[in-house]
PDB file of C-alpha atoms in Angstrom:
ATOM      1  CA  MET J 217      24.476  -0.989   0.335  1.00 93.00           C
ATOM      2  CA  ARG J 218      21.125  -1.488   2.026  1.00 95.00           C
ATOM      3  CA  ILE J 219      18.687  -4.365   2.357  1.00 97.00           C
ATOM      4  CA  GLY J 220      14.907  -4.274   2.269  1.00 98.00           C
ATOM      5  CA  VAL J 221      12.462  -7.048   3.159  1.00 98.00           C
ATOM      6  CA  ASP J 222       8.776  -7.094   2.253  1.00 95.00           C
ATOM      7  CA  LEU J 223       7.030  -9.399   4.731  1.00 95.00           C
ATOM      8  CA  GLY J 224       3.732 -10.280   3.091  1.00 88.00           C
ATOM      9  CA  GLY J 225       0.973 -12.698   3.907  1.00 84.00           C
ATOM     10  CA  THR J 226       1.957 -15.168   1.183  1.00 86.00           C
ATOM     11  CA  LYS J 227       5.568 -14.299   0.315  1.00 91.00           C
ATOM     12  CA  ILE J 228       8.665 -12.714   1.828  1.00 95.00           C
ATOM     13  CA  GLU J 229      10.787 -10.765  -0.646  1.00 96.00           C
ATOM     14  CA  ILE J 230      14.278  -9.329  -0.183  1.00 97.00           C
ATOM     15  CA  VAL J 231      16.249  -6.810  -2.212  1.00 97.00           C
ATOM     16  CA  ALA J 232      19.751  -5.390  -1.867  1.00 97.00           C
ATOM     17  CA  LEU J 233      20.324  -1.926  -3.349  1.00 96.00           C
ATOM     18  CA  ASP J 234      23.571  -0.119  -3.962  1.00 94.00           C
ATOM     19  CA  GLY J 235      24.021   3.582  -3.261  1.00 89.00           C
ATOM     20  CA  ASP J 236      22.498   4.516  -6.632  1.00 91.00           C
ATOM     21  CA  GLY J 237      19.397   2.374  -6.114  1.00 91.00           C
ATOM     22  CA  ARG J 238      20.470  -0.428  -8.448  1.00 94.00           C
ATOM     23  CA  GLU J 239      19.316  -3.908  -7.503  1.00 95.00           C
ATOM     24  CA  LEU J 240      22.205  -6.184  -6.588  1.00 96.00           C
ATOM     25  CA  LEU J 241      20.035  -9.095  -5.490  1.00 96.00           C
ATOM     26  CA  ARG J 242      16.332  -9.860  -5.302  1.00 95.00           C
ATOM     27  CA  ARG J 243      14.511 -13.058  -4.377  1.00 94.00           C
ATOM     28  CA  ARG J 244      11.406 -14.312  -2.569  1.00 93.00           C
ATOM     29  CA  VAL J 245      10.258 -17.288  -0.510  1.00 95.00           C
ATOM     30  CA  PRO J 246       6.819 -18.388   0.736  1.00 94.00           C
ATOM     31  CA  THR J 247       5.712 -16.974   4.088  1.00 93.00           C
ATOM     32  CA  PRO J 248       5.284 -19.642   6.798  1.00 94.00           C
ATOM     33  CA  GLN J 249       1.560 -19.590   7.478  1.00 91.00           C
ATOM     34  CA  GLY J 250       0.456 -18.793  11.032  1.00 92.00           C
ATOM     35  CA  ASP J 251       3.899 -19.528  12.486  1.00 95.00           C
ATOM     36  CA  TYR J 252       5.580 -16.510  14.071  1.00 96.00           C
ATOM     37  CA  PRO J 253       8.927 -18.122  15.029  1.00 97.00           C
ATOM     38  CA  ALA J 254       9.238 -19.632  11.549  1.00 97.00           C
ATOM     39  CA  THR J 255       8.459 -16.234   9.988  1.00 96.00           C
ATOM     40  CA  VAL J 256      11.200 -14.522  12.012  1.00 97.00           C
ATOM     41  CA  GLY J 257      13.562 -17.321  11.038  1.00 97.00           C
ATOM     42  CA  ALA J 258      12.701 -17.019   7.340  1.00 97.00           C
ATOM     43  CA  VAL J 259      13.316 -13.258   7.298  1.00 97.00           C
ATOM     44  CA  ALA J 260      16.617 -13.609   9.151  1.00 96.00           C
ATOM     45  CA  ALA J 261      17.762 -16.422   6.875  1.00 96.00           C
ATOM     46  CA  LEU J 262      17.053 -14.346   3.758  1.00 96.00           C
ATOM     47  CA  VAL J 263      19.111 -11.452   5.122  1.00 97.00           C
ATOM     48  CA  GLU J 264      21.984 -13.687   6.204  1.00 95.00           C
ATOM     49  CA  GLN J 265      22.041 -15.547   2.881  1.00 95.00           C
ATOM     50  CA  ALA J 266      21.947 -12.305   0.885  1.00 96.00           C
ATOM     51  CA  GLU J 267      24.810 -10.791   2.851  1.00 95.00           C
ATOM     52  CA  ALA J 268      26.876 -13.957   2.530  1.00 94.00           C
ATOM     53  CA  GLU J 269      26.341 -13.960  -1.225  1.00 95.00           C
ATOM     54  CA  LEU J 270      27.313 -10.283  -1.495  1.00 94.00           C
ATOM     55  CA  GLY J 271      30.283 -10.621   0.843  1.00 93.00           C
ATOM     56  CA  VAL J 272      29.044  -8.121   3.437  1.00 91.00           C
ATOM     57  CA  ARG J 273      27.951 -10.337   6.318  1.00 84.00           C
ATOM     58  CA  GLY J 274      26.414  -8.358   9.197  1.00 83.00           C
ATOM     59  CA  GLN J 275      27.194  -4.960   7.685  1.00 82.00           C
ATOM     60  CA  CYS J 276      24.037  -3.769   5.902  1.00 91.00           C
ATOM     61  CA  PRO J 277      21.257  -1.592   7.307  1.00 94.00           C
ATOM     62  CA  VAL J 278      17.937  -3.447   7.069  1.00 97.00           C
ATOM     63  CA  GLY J 279      14.408  -2.142   6.612  1.00 97.00           C
ATOM     64  CA  ILE J 280      11.286  -4.299   6.907  1.00 97.00           C
ATOM     65  CA  GLY J 281       7.900  -3.614   5.340  1.00 96.00           C
ATOM     66  CA  THR J 282       5.016  -5.351   7.097  1.00 93.00           C
ATOM     67  CA  PRO J 283       1.246  -5.523   7.077  1.00 88.00           C
ATOM     68  CA  GLY J 284      -0.164  -3.591  10.019  1.00 87.00           C
ATOM     69  CA  SER J 285       2.012  -1.253  12.066  1.00 91.00           C
ATOM     70  CA  THR J 286       4.044  -1.022  15.258  1.00 93.00           C
ATOM     71  CA  SER J 287       2.271   0.489  18.274  1.00 93.00           C
ATOM     72  CA  PRO J 288       4.210   3.453  19.723  1.00 92.00           C
ATOM     73  CA  LEU J 289       2.702   2.508  23.098  1.00 92.00           C
ATOM     74  CA  THR J 290       3.812  -1.130  23.302  1.00 94.00           C
ATOM     75  CA  GLY J 291       6.364  -1.523  20.513  1.00 93.00           C
ATOM     76  CA  ARG J 292       4.417  -4.546  19.318  1.00 96.00           C
ATOM     77  CA  MET J 293       2.689  -5.259  16.020  1.00 96.00           C
ATOM     78  CA  ARG J 294      -1.005  -4.463  15.556  1.00 93.00           C
ATOM     79  CA  ASN J 295      -3.640  -4.420  12.808  1.00 87.00           C
ATOM     80  CA  ALA J 296      -1.797  -6.968  10.630  1.00 86.00           C
ATOM     81  CA  ASN J 297      -3.933  -9.234   8.476  1.00 77.00           C
ATOM     82  CA  SER J 298      -1.129 -11.781   8.990  1.00 84.00           C
ATOM     83  CA  THR J 299      -2.531 -12.303  12.455  1.00 86.00           C
ATOM     84  CA  CYS J 300       0.414 -14.290  13.860  1.00 93.00           C
ATOM     85  CA  LEU J 301       2.369 -10.989  13.886  1.00 94.00           C
ATOM     86  CA  ASN J 302      -0.128  -9.128  16.071  1.00 94.00           C
ATOM     87  CA  GLY J 303       1.034  -8.569  19.627  1.00 96.00           C
ATOM     88  CA  ARG J 304       4.587  -9.614  18.760  1.00 97.00           C
ATOM     89  CA  ALA J 305       7.751  -7.557  19.255  1.00 97.00           C
ATOM     90  CA  LEU J 306       8.839  -8.111  15.661  1.00 97.00           C
ATOM     91  CA  ARG J 307      11.457  -5.341  15.529  1.00 96.00           C
ATOM     92  CA  GLU J 308      13.173  -6.507  18.711  1.00 96.00           C
ATOM     93  CA  ASP J 309      13.033 -10.171  17.781  1.00 97.00           C
ATOM     94  CA  LEU J 310      14.555  -9.584  14.337  1.00 97.00           C
ATOM     95  CA  ALA J 311      17.142  -7.144  15.697  1.00 96.00           C
ATOM     96  CA  ALA J 312      18.253  -9.760  18.223  1.00 96.00           C
ATOM     97  CA  ARG J 313      18.431 -12.475  15.571  1.00 95.00           C
ATOM     98  CA  LEU J 314      20.390 -10.294  13.106  1.00 95.00           C
ATOM     99  CA  GLY J 315      22.554  -8.573  15.709  1.00 94.00           C
ATOM    100  CA  ARG J 316      21.786  -5.015  14.643  1.00 93.00           C
ATOM    101  CA  PRO J 317      19.045  -2.382  14.890  1.00 92.00           C
ATOM    102  CA  LEU J 318      16.600  -2.207  12.018  1.00 94.00           C
ATOM    103  CA  ARG J 319      13.635  -0.156  10.875  1.00 95.00           C
ATOM    104  CA  ILE J 320      10.078  -1.350  10.334  1.00 96.00           C
ATOM    105  CA  ALA J 321       7.213   0.399   8.548  1.00 95.00           C
ATOM    106  CA  ASN J 322       3.831  -0.460   7.105  1.00 93.00           C
ATOM    107  CA  ASP J 323       3.964  -1.863   3.578  1.00 92.00           C
ATOM    108  CA  ALA J 324       2.011   1.101   2.160  1.00 95.00           C
ATOM    109  CA  ASP J 325       4.508   3.458   3.820  1.00 96.00           C
ATOM    110  CA  CYS J 326       7.304   1.554   2.112  1.00 97.00           C
ATOM    111  CA  PHE J 327       5.541   1.871  -1.240  1.00 97.00           C
ATOM    112  CA  ALA J 328       5.202   5.627  -0.726  1.00 98.00           C
ATOM    113  CA  MET J 329       8.872   5.908   0.276  1.00 97.00           C
ATOM    114  CA  SER J 330      10.001   4.038  -2.818  1.00 97.00           C
ATOM    115  CA  GLU J 331       7.926   6.088  -5.233  1.00 98.00           C
ATOM    116  CA  ALA J 332       8.884   9.380  -3.555  1.00 98.00           C
ATOM    117  CA  THR J 333      12.593   8.535  -3.738  1.00 96.00           C
ATOM    118  CA  ASP J 334      13.105   7.397  -7.322  1.00 95.00           C
ATOM    119  CA  GLY J 335       9.661   6.520  -8.627  1.00 97.00           C
ATOM    120  CA  ALA J 336       6.626   8.375  -9.927  1.00 98.00           C
ATOM    121  CA  GLY J 337       6.829  10.939  -7.103  1.00 98.00           C
ATOM    122  CA  ALA J 338      10.559  11.645  -7.340  1.00 97.00           C
ATOM    123  CA  GLY J 339      11.313  15.326  -6.773  1.00 97.00           C
ATOM    124  CA  ALA J 340       7.855  16.136  -5.354  1.00 98.00           C
ATOM    125  CA  ALA J 341       7.615  17.871  -1.972  1.00 98.00           C
ATOM    126  CA  VAL J 342       4.573  15.889  -0.743  1.00 98.00           C
ATOM    127  CA  VAL J 343       3.707  12.400  -1.996  1.00 98.00           C
ATOM    128  CA  PHE J 344       0.690  10.317  -0.997  1.00 98.00           C
ATOM    129  CA  GLY J 345       1.147   6.655  -1.896  1.00 98.00           C
ATOM    130  CA  VAL J 346      -1.942   4.465  -2.193  1.00 97.00           C
ATOM    131  CA  ILE J 347      -2.243   0.679  -2.249  1.00 95.00           C
ATOM    132  CA  LEU J 348      -5.373  -0.612  -3.991  1.00 96.00           C
ATOM    133  CA  GLY J 349      -5.230  -4.377  -3.710  1.00 91.00           C
ATOM    134  CA  THR J 350      -6.545  -7.055  -1.369  1.00 87.00           C
ATOM    135  CA  GLY J 351      -6.626  -4.209   1.145  1.00 89.00           C
ATOM    136  CA  VAL J 352      -6.364  -0.436   0.894  1.00 94.00           C
ATOM    137  CA  GLY J 353      -3.551   1.519   2.526  1.00 93.00           C
ATOM    138  CA  GLY J 354      -1.667   4.766   2.254  1.00 96.00           C
ATOM    139  CA  GLY J 355       1.613   6.413   3.127  1.00 97.00           C
ATOM    140  CA  ILE J 356       2.850   9.996   3.252  1.00 98.00           C
ATOM    141  CA  VAL J 357       6.339  11.253   2.375  1.00 98.00           C
ATOM    142  CA  VAL J 358       7.195  14.934   2.932  1.00 98.00           C
ATOM    143  CA  HIS J 359      10.467  16.329   1.587  1.00 97.00           C
ATOM    144  CA  GLY J 360      11.895  12.829   1.361  1.00 95.00           C
ATOM    145  CA  ARG J 361      10.967  11.765   4.894  1.00 96.00           C
ATOM    146  CA  LEU J 362       8.300   9.253   5.822  1.00 96.00           C
ATOM    147  CA  LEU J 363       5.564  10.732   8.018  1.00 96.00           C
ATOM    148  CA  THR J 364       4.517   8.239  10.700  1.00 93.00           C
ATOM    149  CA  GLY J 365       2.483  10.444  13.069  1.00 93.00           C
ATOM    150  CA  ALA J 366       1.975  10.648  16.821  1.00 93.00           C
ATOM    151  CA  ASN J 367      -0.085   7.436  16.866  1.00 92.00           C
ATOM    152  CA  GLY J 368       1.907   5.636  14.192  1.00 91.00           C
ATOM    153  CA  ILE J 369      -1.025   5.617  11.768  1.00 92.00           C
ATOM    154  CA  ALA J 370      -0.292   8.459   9.329  1.00 95.00           C
ATOM    155  CA  GLY J 371      -1.705   7.537   5.932  1.00 94.00           C
ATOM    156  CA  GLU J 372      -4.125   4.876   7.267  1.00 91.00           C
ATOM    157  CA  TRP J 373      -6.575   6.022   4.668  1.00 93.00           C
ATOM    158  CA  GLY J 374      -8.288   2.686   4.080  1.00 94.00           C
ATOM    159  CA  HIS J 375     -10.006   2.753   7.480  1.00 93.00           C
ATOM    160  CA  SER J 376     -11.469   6.220   7.173  1.00 95.00           C
ATOM    161  CA  PRO J 377     -15.158   6.262   6.244  1.00 97.00           C
ATOM    162  CA  LEU J 378     -16.095   6.665   2.583  1.00 98.00           C
ATOM    163  CA  PRO J 379     -17.063  10.350   2.107  1.00 96.00           C
ATOM    164  CA  LEU J 380     -20.597  11.348   1.164  1.00 94.00           C
ATOM    165  CA  PRO J 381     -22.220   7.906   0.864  1.00 96.00           C
ATOM    166  CA  GLY J 382     -25.257   7.933  -1.388  1.00 95.00           C
ATOM    167  CA  PRO J 383     -28.051   5.424  -2.020  1.00 96.00           C
ATOM    168  CA  GLU J 384     -25.788   3.296  -4.247  1.00 96.00           C
ATOM    169  CA  ASP J 385     -23.279   2.992  -1.348  1.00 97.00           C
ATOM    170  CA  LEU J 386     -25.816   1.760   1.205  1.00 96.00           C
ATOM    171  CA  PRO J 387     -26.025  -0.248   3.347  1.00 96.00           C
ATOM    172  CA  LEU J 388     -22.514   0.443   4.624  1.00 97.00           C
ATOM    173  CA  PRO J 389     -20.489  -2.775   4.238  1.00 97.00           C
ATOM    174  CA  PRO J 390     -18.973  -4.193   7.442  1.00 96.00           C
ATOM    175  CA  CYS J 391     -15.176  -4.109   7.664  1.00 93.00           C
ATOM    176  CA  TYR J 392     -12.907  -6.644   9.398  1.00 87.00           C
ATOM    177  CA  CYS J 393     -11.710  -3.814  11.674  1.00 87.00           C
ATOM    178  CA  GLY J 394     -15.137  -3.757  13.355  1.00 91.00           C
ATOM    179  CA  ARG J 395     -16.390  -0.585  11.674  1.00 94.00           C
ATOM    180  CA  SER J 396     -18.689  -0.210   8.685  1.00 97.00           C
ATOM    181  CA  GLY J 397     -18.308   1.817   5.509  1.00 97.00           C
ATOM    182  CA  CYS J 398     -14.497   1.969   5.550  1.00 97.00           C
ATOM    183  CA  ILE J 399     -12.893   3.056   2.281  1.00 98.00           C
ATOM    184  CA  GLU J 400     -11.285  -0.387   2.089  1.00 96.00           C
ATOM    185  CA  THR J 401     -14.684  -2.096   1.902  1.00 97.00           C
ATOM    186  CA  TYR J 402     -15.374  -0.241  -1.370  1.00 98.00           C
ATOM    187  CA  LEU J 403     -11.985   0.299  -3.007  1.00 98.00           C
ATOM    188  CA  SER J 404     -10.148  -2.991  -2.397  1.00 96.00           C
ATOM    189  CA  GLY J 405     -10.316  -5.756  -4.974  1.00 95.00           C
ATOM    190  CA  PRO J 406     -12.673  -7.843  -2.800  1.00 95.00           C
ATOM    191  CA  GLY J 407     -14.661  -4.647  -2.150  1.00 97.00           C
ATOM    192  CA  MET J 408     -15.192  -4.100  -5.870  1.00 98.00           C
ATOM    193  CA  ALA J 409     -16.242  -7.742  -6.312  1.00 98.00           C
ATOM    194  CA  ALA J 410     -18.720  -7.504  -3.421  1.00 98.00           C
ATOM    195  CA  ASP J 411     -20.172  -4.270  -4.807  1.00 98.00           C
ATOM    196  CA  HIS J 412     -20.623  -5.940  -8.201  1.00 98.00           C
ATOM    197  CA  ARG J 413     -22.627  -8.741  -6.601  1.00 97.00           C
ATOM    198  CA  ARG J 414     -24.726  -6.309  -4.536  1.00 96.00           C
ATOM    199  CA  HIS J 415     -25.806  -4.580  -7.743  1.00 96.00           C
ATOM    200  CA  GLY J 416     -26.885  -7.750  -9.530  1.00 95.00           C
ATOM    201  CA  GLY J 417     -23.621  -8.866 -11.102  1.00 95.00           C
ATOM    202  CA  GLU J 418     -22.084 -12.311 -11.237  1.00 95.00           C
ATOM    203  CA  ALA J 419     -19.470 -13.518  -8.772  1.00 97.00           C
ATOM    204  CA  LEU J 420     -16.442 -12.013 -10.544  1.00 97.00           C
ATOM    205  CA  ASP J 421     -13.120 -10.756  -9.246  1.00 96.00           C
ATOM    206  CA  ALA J 422     -11.812  -7.271 -10.018  1.00 96.00           C
ATOM    207  CA  ASP J 423      -9.788  -8.384 -13.050  1.00 96.00           C
ATOM    208  CA  ALA J 424     -12.794 -10.086 -14.601  1.00 97.00           C
ATOM    209  CA  ILE J 425     -14.980  -7.028 -13.940  1.00 98.00           C
ATOM    210  CA  ALA J 426     -12.426  -4.806 -15.690  1.00 97.00           C
ATOM    211  CA  GLN J 427     -12.274  -7.200 -18.649  1.00 97.00           C
ATOM    212  CA  GLY J 428     -16.066  -7.281 -18.827  1.00 98.00           C
ATOM    213  CA  ALA J 429     -16.267  -3.493 -18.870  1.00 97.00           C
ATOM    214  CA  ALA J 430     -13.657  -3.340 -21.633  1.00 96.00           C
ATOM    215  CA  THR J 431     -15.741  -5.681 -23.800  1.00 97.00           C
ATOM    216  CA  GLY J 432     -18.998  -3.778 -23.321  1.00 97.00           C
ATOM    217  CA  ASP J 433     -20.676  -5.544 -20.382  1.00 98.00           C
ATOM    218  CA  ALA J 434     -23.036  -2.886 -18.987  1.00 98.00           C
ATOM    219  CA  THR J 435     -23.136  -4.285 -15.431  1.00 98.00           C
ATOM    220  CA  CYS J 436     -19.330  -4.413 -15.241  1.00 98.00           C
ATOM    221  CA  GLU J 437     -19.102  -0.890 -16.658  1.00 98.00           C
ATOM    222  CA  ALA J 438     -21.540   0.374 -14.014  1.00 98.00           C
ATOM    223  CA  THR J 439     -19.418  -1.253 -11.279  1.00 98.00           C
ATOM    224  CA  LEU J 440     -16.264   0.457 -12.527  1.00 98.00           C
ATOM    225  CA  ALA J 441     -18.083   3.791 -12.797  1.00 98.00           C
ATOM    226  CA  ARG J 442     -19.168   3.509  -9.133  1.00 98.00           C
ATOM    227  CA  TYR J 443     -15.604   2.574  -8.215  1.00 98.00           C
ATOM    228  CA  GLU J 444     -14.205   5.641  -9.968  1.00 98.00           C
ATOM    229  CA  GLN J 445     -16.711   7.944  -8.285  1.00 98.00           C
ATOM    230  CA  ARG J 446     -15.821   6.530  -4.859  1.00 98.00           C
ATOM    231  CA  LEU J 447     -12.093   6.709  -5.479  1.00 98.00           C
ATOM    232  CA  ALA J 448     -12.448  10.324  -6.603  1.00 98.00           C
ATOM    233  CA  ARG J 449     -14.421  11.252  -3.483  1.00 98.00           C
ATOM    234  CA  ALA J 450     -11.972   9.497  -1.193  1.00 98.00           C
ATOM    235  CA  LEU J 451      -8.915  11.081  -2.824  1.00 98.00           C
ATOM    236  CA  ALA J 452     -10.548  14.514  -2.840  1.00 98.00           C
ATOM    237  CA  GLY J 453     -10.622  14.268   0.946  1.00 97.00           C
ATOM    238  CA  VAL J 454      -6.895  13.521   0.940  1.00 98.00           C
ATOM    239  CA  ILE J 455      -6.212  16.510  -1.325  1.00 98.00           C
ATOM    240  CA  ASN J 456      -8.279  18.853   0.849  1.00 97.00           C
ATOM    241  CA  LEU J 457      -6.391  17.747   3.958  1.00 97.00           C
ATOM    242  CA  LEU J 458      -2.853  17.081   2.714  1.00 97.00           C
ATOM    243  CA  ASP J 459      -2.693  18.905  -0.654  1.00 98.00           C
ATOM    244  CA  PRO J 460      -0.053  16.568  -2.107  1.00 98.00           C
ATOM    245  CA  ASP J 461       1.892  17.303  -5.277  1.00 98.00           C
ATOM    246  CA  VAL J 462       1.302  13.763  -6.500  1.00 98.00           C
ATOM    247  CA  ILE J 463      -0.782  10.726  -5.573  1.00 98.00           C
ATOM    248  CA  VAL J 464       0.810   7.452  -6.676  1.00 98.00           C
ATOM    249  CA  LEU J 465      -1.269   4.284  -7.025  1.00 98.00           C
ATOM    250  CA  GLY J 466       0.027   0.773  -6.415  1.00 96.00           C
ATOM    251  CA  GLY J 467      -1.525  -2.646  -5.948  1.00 93.00           C
ATOM    252  CA  GLY J 468      -3.432  -4.750  -8.439  1.00 93.00           C
ATOM    253  CA  LEU J 469      -6.166  -2.210  -9.149  1.00 96.00           C
ATOM    254  CA  SER J 470      -3.599   0.445 -10.007  1.00 97.00           C
ATOM    255  CA  ARG J 471      -3.253  -1.322 -13.364  1.00 95.00           C
ATOM    256  CA  LEU J 472      -6.668   0.010 -14.448  1.00 97.00           C
ATOM    257  CA  GLU J 473      -5.460   2.647 -16.916  1.00 96.00           C
ATOM    258  CA  ARG J 474      -8.807   4.412 -17.103  1.00 97.00           C
ATOM    259  CA  LEU J 475      -8.470   5.533 -13.460  1.00 98.00           C
ATOM    260  CA  TYR J 476      -5.771   8.024 -14.405  1.00 98.00           C
ATOM    261  CA  ARG J 477      -8.091   9.712 -16.917  1.00 97.00           C
ATOM    262  CA  THR J 478     -11.410   9.634 -15.106  1.00 98.00           C
ATOM    263  CA  VAL J 479     -10.596  10.115 -11.417  1.00 98.00           C
ATOM    264  CA  PRO J 480      -8.868  13.531 -11.737  1.00 98.00           C
ATOM    265  CA  GLN J 481     -11.881  14.743 -13.723  1.00 97.00           C
ATOM    266  CA  LEU J 482     -14.258  13.505 -11.035  1.00 98.00           C
ATOM    267  CA  TRP J 483     -12.382  14.747  -7.956  1.00 98.00           C
ATOM    268  CA  GLN J 484     -12.513  18.393  -9.060  1.00 96.00           C
ATOM    269  CA  ALA J 485     -16.109  18.760  -7.787  1.00 94.00           C
ATOM    270  CA  GLN J 486     -15.042  17.808  -4.226  1.00 95.00           C
ATOM    271  CA  VAL J 487     -11.708  19.640  -3.934  1.00 97.00           C
ATOM    272  CA  PHE J 488     -11.762  23.071  -2.295  1.00 97.00           C
ATOM    273  CA  ALA J 489      -9.765  24.822  -5.015  1.00 96.00           C
ATOM    274  CA  ASP J 490     -10.510  26.519  -8.317  1.00 93.00           C
ATOM    275  CA  ARG J 491      -7.958  24.299 -10.098  1.00 94.00           C
ATOM    276  CA  VAL J 492      -6.441  20.995  -8.981  1.00 97.00           C
ATOM    277  CA  VAL J 493      -2.816  20.491 -10.012  1.00 97.00           C
ATOM    278  CA  THR J 494      -2.238  17.314  -7.952  1.00 98.00           C
ATOM    279  CA  ARG J 495      -1.114  14.569 -10.309  1.00 98.00           C
ATOM    280  CA  LEU J 496      -2.430  11.004 -10.236  1.00 98.00           C
ATOM    281  CA  GLU J 497       0.304   8.582 -11.309  1.00 98.00           C
ATOM    282  CA  ALA J 498       0.908   4.850 -11.514  1.00 98.00           C
ATOM    283  CA  GLY J 499       3.783   3.486  -9.453  1.00 97.00           C
ATOM    284  CA  ARG J 500       7.007   3.242 -11.452  1.00 96.00           C
ATOM    285  CA  HIS J 501       8.514   0.191  -9.746  1.00 95.00           C
ATOM    286  CA  GLY J 502       5.558  -2.190  -9.983  1.00 91.00           C
ATOM    287  CA  ASP J 503       5.457  -4.998  -7.448  1.00 88.00           C
ATOM    288  CA  ALA J 504       9.069  -4.247  -6.443  1.00 92.00           C
ATOM    289  CA  SER J 505       8.166  -0.859  -5.018  1.00 95.00           C
ATOM    290  CA  GLY J 506       7.328  -2.076  -1.504  1.00 94.00           C
ATOM    291  CA  VAL J 507      10.564  -3.988  -0.993  1.00 96.00           C
ATOM    292  CA  ARG J 508      12.602  -1.133  -2.489  1.00 97.00           C
ATOM    293  CA  GLY J 509      10.907   1.253  -0.076  1.00 97.00           C
ATOM    294  CA  ALA J 510      11.772  -0.990   2.848  1.00 97.00           C
ATOM    295  CA  ALA J 511      15.428  -0.712   1.831  1.00 96.00           C
ATOM    296  CA  ARG J 512      15.008   3.082   1.722  1.00 94.00           C
ATOM    297  CA  LEU J 513      13.841   3.257   5.343  1.00 92.00           C
TER     298      LEU J 513
END
């Protein structure tokens, strides 16, 4: 048995999996806002309550998926949009509270691990997992092992610059990280909404833009067409560098079914190969994939 925790900005979710990957328990609670000690306490309480309910108190390995990542230099959290985590020794604090070592990885890494293990990328040698939601992230799994990298940032695809920006991509949008033109500023849900407004559209969120395109709104359709072109360019760069067997999409925007038809057609022009066999797939485990991947750590 293993336990996974997905520590998000608005909710903390826990799952317990048996050896065959079946869910024995799954529940969620709100994340204490801006309160680091309360967040540590909430995570620990979920684990302790789950183990008590399952009759395995203190025995389970625990994996934690978080926004941001752990610095290999300091061992402390960095780059988390849940800013109360930044600069904190989250792994050590939770390990001390729970009385055991544990593993921590970025939430996109956990998504990739889940989908590579028993999801849409199961059986593939190289899997690139992508989160397209409020933010944009990525994770890499090679032969069943999560690739973290020398700097602990493997798969941090959302903060690479958008390839080949054209007139419709300018001016480069500023990103919260301090750079401009990051992939996240175009391919996140808020990025799509901002692009729609820049090109004369109403103030709509990504879901409303998709609905408008489906009902024939020309401005919404143009926004989605730009989005698809950008996603294809960005993923072509991943294919040229990593050459994955499969790219798996998660996050709210992964529900746009048209992406799986149009993007592989569009990325061919930018991939340095005569034929692209990389598959583009939707995540199999839906919004449970991140917490399942944390358990798989």
